[in-house]
XYZ file of C-alpha atoms in Angstrom:
149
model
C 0.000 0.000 0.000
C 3.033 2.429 0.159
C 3.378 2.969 -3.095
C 0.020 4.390 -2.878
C 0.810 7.094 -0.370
C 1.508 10.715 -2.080
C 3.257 12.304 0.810
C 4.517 11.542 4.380
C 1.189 12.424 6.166
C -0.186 9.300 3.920
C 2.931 6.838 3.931
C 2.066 7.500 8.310
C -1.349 6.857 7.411
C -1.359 3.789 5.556
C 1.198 2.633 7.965
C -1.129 2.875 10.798
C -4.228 1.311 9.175
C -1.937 -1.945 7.958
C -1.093 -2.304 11.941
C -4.765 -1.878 13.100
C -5.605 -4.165 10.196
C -4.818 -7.851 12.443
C -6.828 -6.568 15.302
C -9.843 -5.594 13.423
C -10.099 -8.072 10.439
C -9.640 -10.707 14.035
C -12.822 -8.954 15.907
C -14.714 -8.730 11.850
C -14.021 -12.366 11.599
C -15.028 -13.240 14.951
C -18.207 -11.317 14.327
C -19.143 -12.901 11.292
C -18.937 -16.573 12.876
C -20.806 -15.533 15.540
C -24.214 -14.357 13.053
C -23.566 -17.773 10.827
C -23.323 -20.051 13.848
C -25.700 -18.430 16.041
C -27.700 -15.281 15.144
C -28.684 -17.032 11.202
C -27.615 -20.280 12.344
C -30.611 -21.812 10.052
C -30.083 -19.491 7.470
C -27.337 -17.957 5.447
C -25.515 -15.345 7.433
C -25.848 -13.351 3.955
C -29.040 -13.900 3.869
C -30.581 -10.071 5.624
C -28.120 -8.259 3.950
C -28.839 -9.107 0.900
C -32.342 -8.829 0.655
C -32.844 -5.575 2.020
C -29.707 -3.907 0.414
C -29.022 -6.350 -2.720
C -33.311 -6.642 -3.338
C -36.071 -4.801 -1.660
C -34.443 -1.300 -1.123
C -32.921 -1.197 -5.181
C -34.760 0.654 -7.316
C -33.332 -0.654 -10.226
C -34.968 -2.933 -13.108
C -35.438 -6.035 -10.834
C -36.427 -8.474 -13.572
C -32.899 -7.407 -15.327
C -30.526 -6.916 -12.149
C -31.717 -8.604 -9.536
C -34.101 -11.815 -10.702
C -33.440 -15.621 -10.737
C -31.509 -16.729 -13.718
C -32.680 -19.718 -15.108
C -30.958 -21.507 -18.020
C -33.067 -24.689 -19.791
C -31.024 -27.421 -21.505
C -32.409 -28.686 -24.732
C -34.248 -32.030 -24.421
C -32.723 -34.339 -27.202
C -36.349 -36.555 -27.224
C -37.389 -32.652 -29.437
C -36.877 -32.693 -33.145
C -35.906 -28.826 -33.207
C -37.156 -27.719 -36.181
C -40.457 -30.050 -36.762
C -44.140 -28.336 -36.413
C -44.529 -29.475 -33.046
C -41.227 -28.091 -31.709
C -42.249 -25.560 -29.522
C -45.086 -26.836 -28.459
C -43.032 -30.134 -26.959
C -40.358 -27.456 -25.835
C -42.545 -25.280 -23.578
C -44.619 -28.452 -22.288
C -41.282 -30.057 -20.928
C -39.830 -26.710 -19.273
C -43.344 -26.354 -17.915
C -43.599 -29.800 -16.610
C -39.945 -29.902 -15.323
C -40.341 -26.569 -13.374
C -43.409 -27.767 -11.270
C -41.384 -30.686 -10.276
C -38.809 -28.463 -9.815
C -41.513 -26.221 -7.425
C -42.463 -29.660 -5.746
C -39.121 -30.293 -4.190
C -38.676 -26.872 -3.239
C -42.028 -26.424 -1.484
C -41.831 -30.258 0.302
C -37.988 -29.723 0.930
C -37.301 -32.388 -0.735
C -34.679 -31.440 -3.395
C -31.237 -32.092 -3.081
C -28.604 -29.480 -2.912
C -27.020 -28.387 -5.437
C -22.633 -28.912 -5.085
C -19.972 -27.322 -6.081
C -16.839 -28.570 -7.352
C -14.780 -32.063 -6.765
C -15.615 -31.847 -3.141
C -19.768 -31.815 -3.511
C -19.448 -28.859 -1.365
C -23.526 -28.210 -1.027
C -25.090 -24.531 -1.910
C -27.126 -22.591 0.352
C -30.390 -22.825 -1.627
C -32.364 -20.630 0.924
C -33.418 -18.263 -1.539
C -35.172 -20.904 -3.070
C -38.664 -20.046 -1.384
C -39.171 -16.972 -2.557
C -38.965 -18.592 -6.252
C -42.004 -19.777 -5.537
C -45.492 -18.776 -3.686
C -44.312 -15.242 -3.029
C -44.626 -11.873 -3.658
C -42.537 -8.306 -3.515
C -45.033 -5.856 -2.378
C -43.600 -2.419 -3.040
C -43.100 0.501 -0.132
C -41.585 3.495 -0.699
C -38.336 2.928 0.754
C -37.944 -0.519 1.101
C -40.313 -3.105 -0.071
C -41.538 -5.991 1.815
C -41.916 -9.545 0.471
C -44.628 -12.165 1.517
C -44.319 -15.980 1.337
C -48.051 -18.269 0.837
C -48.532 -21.578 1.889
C -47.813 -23.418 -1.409
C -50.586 -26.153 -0.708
């Protein structure tokens, strides 16, 4: 960072935040164990944050910025191309995402894993996929979940 500082009064500065650094990233860490294992401890620790700042207080295009991304593979049983094409096409995704919704709503699904290790994702967000609405408020909005049944 000290090739950063412009003069002495930043060199001292930057010297004095890299020697607080220790002590504070220590008590940041120690705070952010403490919400995942005990404050969110059935929830992602992330969890708040983001959906007040990342999703009900931006004002922004939410179907663009902030929405689900889903991403269909093409079923090889189609003929792309043939008369019927689409119509097979949107019946599959159609069927496929209410079994999808099943296993979400019954907690059924398996996790979804990442890499070599199967480390398992946090699929929390996964209810409000589902059964649930954003109901805007001026400053922040509020979202509500319905019993899927």
């Amino acid at each position: 960072a000290l090739p950063l500082a412009r003069n002495a009064e930043e060199e001292k500065a930057l010297k004095s935040a890299c020697e607080a650094f220790p002590n504070e990233a220590k008590q940041l860490q120690e705070r952010l164990i403490n919400r995942s294992e005990v404050e969110m401890k059935d929830s992602s620790f992330l969890q708040l944050w983001w959906n007040t700042l990342g999703y009900l207080q931006v004002r922004d295009s939410v179907v663009v910025n902030v929405s689900y991304y889903f991403q269909f593979k093409n079923d090889p049983t189609i003929v792309m191309g043939s008369k019927t094409a689409n119509v097979q096409r949107a019946a599959a995704l159609l069927y496929a995402t209410g079994e999808f919704r099943k296993g979400v709503c019954s907690g059924n699904m398996e996790p979804e894993v990442l890499g070599r290790q199967k480390i398992p994702l946090d699929s929390t967000a996964y209810k409000y996929m589902f059964n649930a609405s954003r109901i805007p408020r001026p400053v922040q909005d509020s979202y509500r979940i319905y019993d899927p049944s």
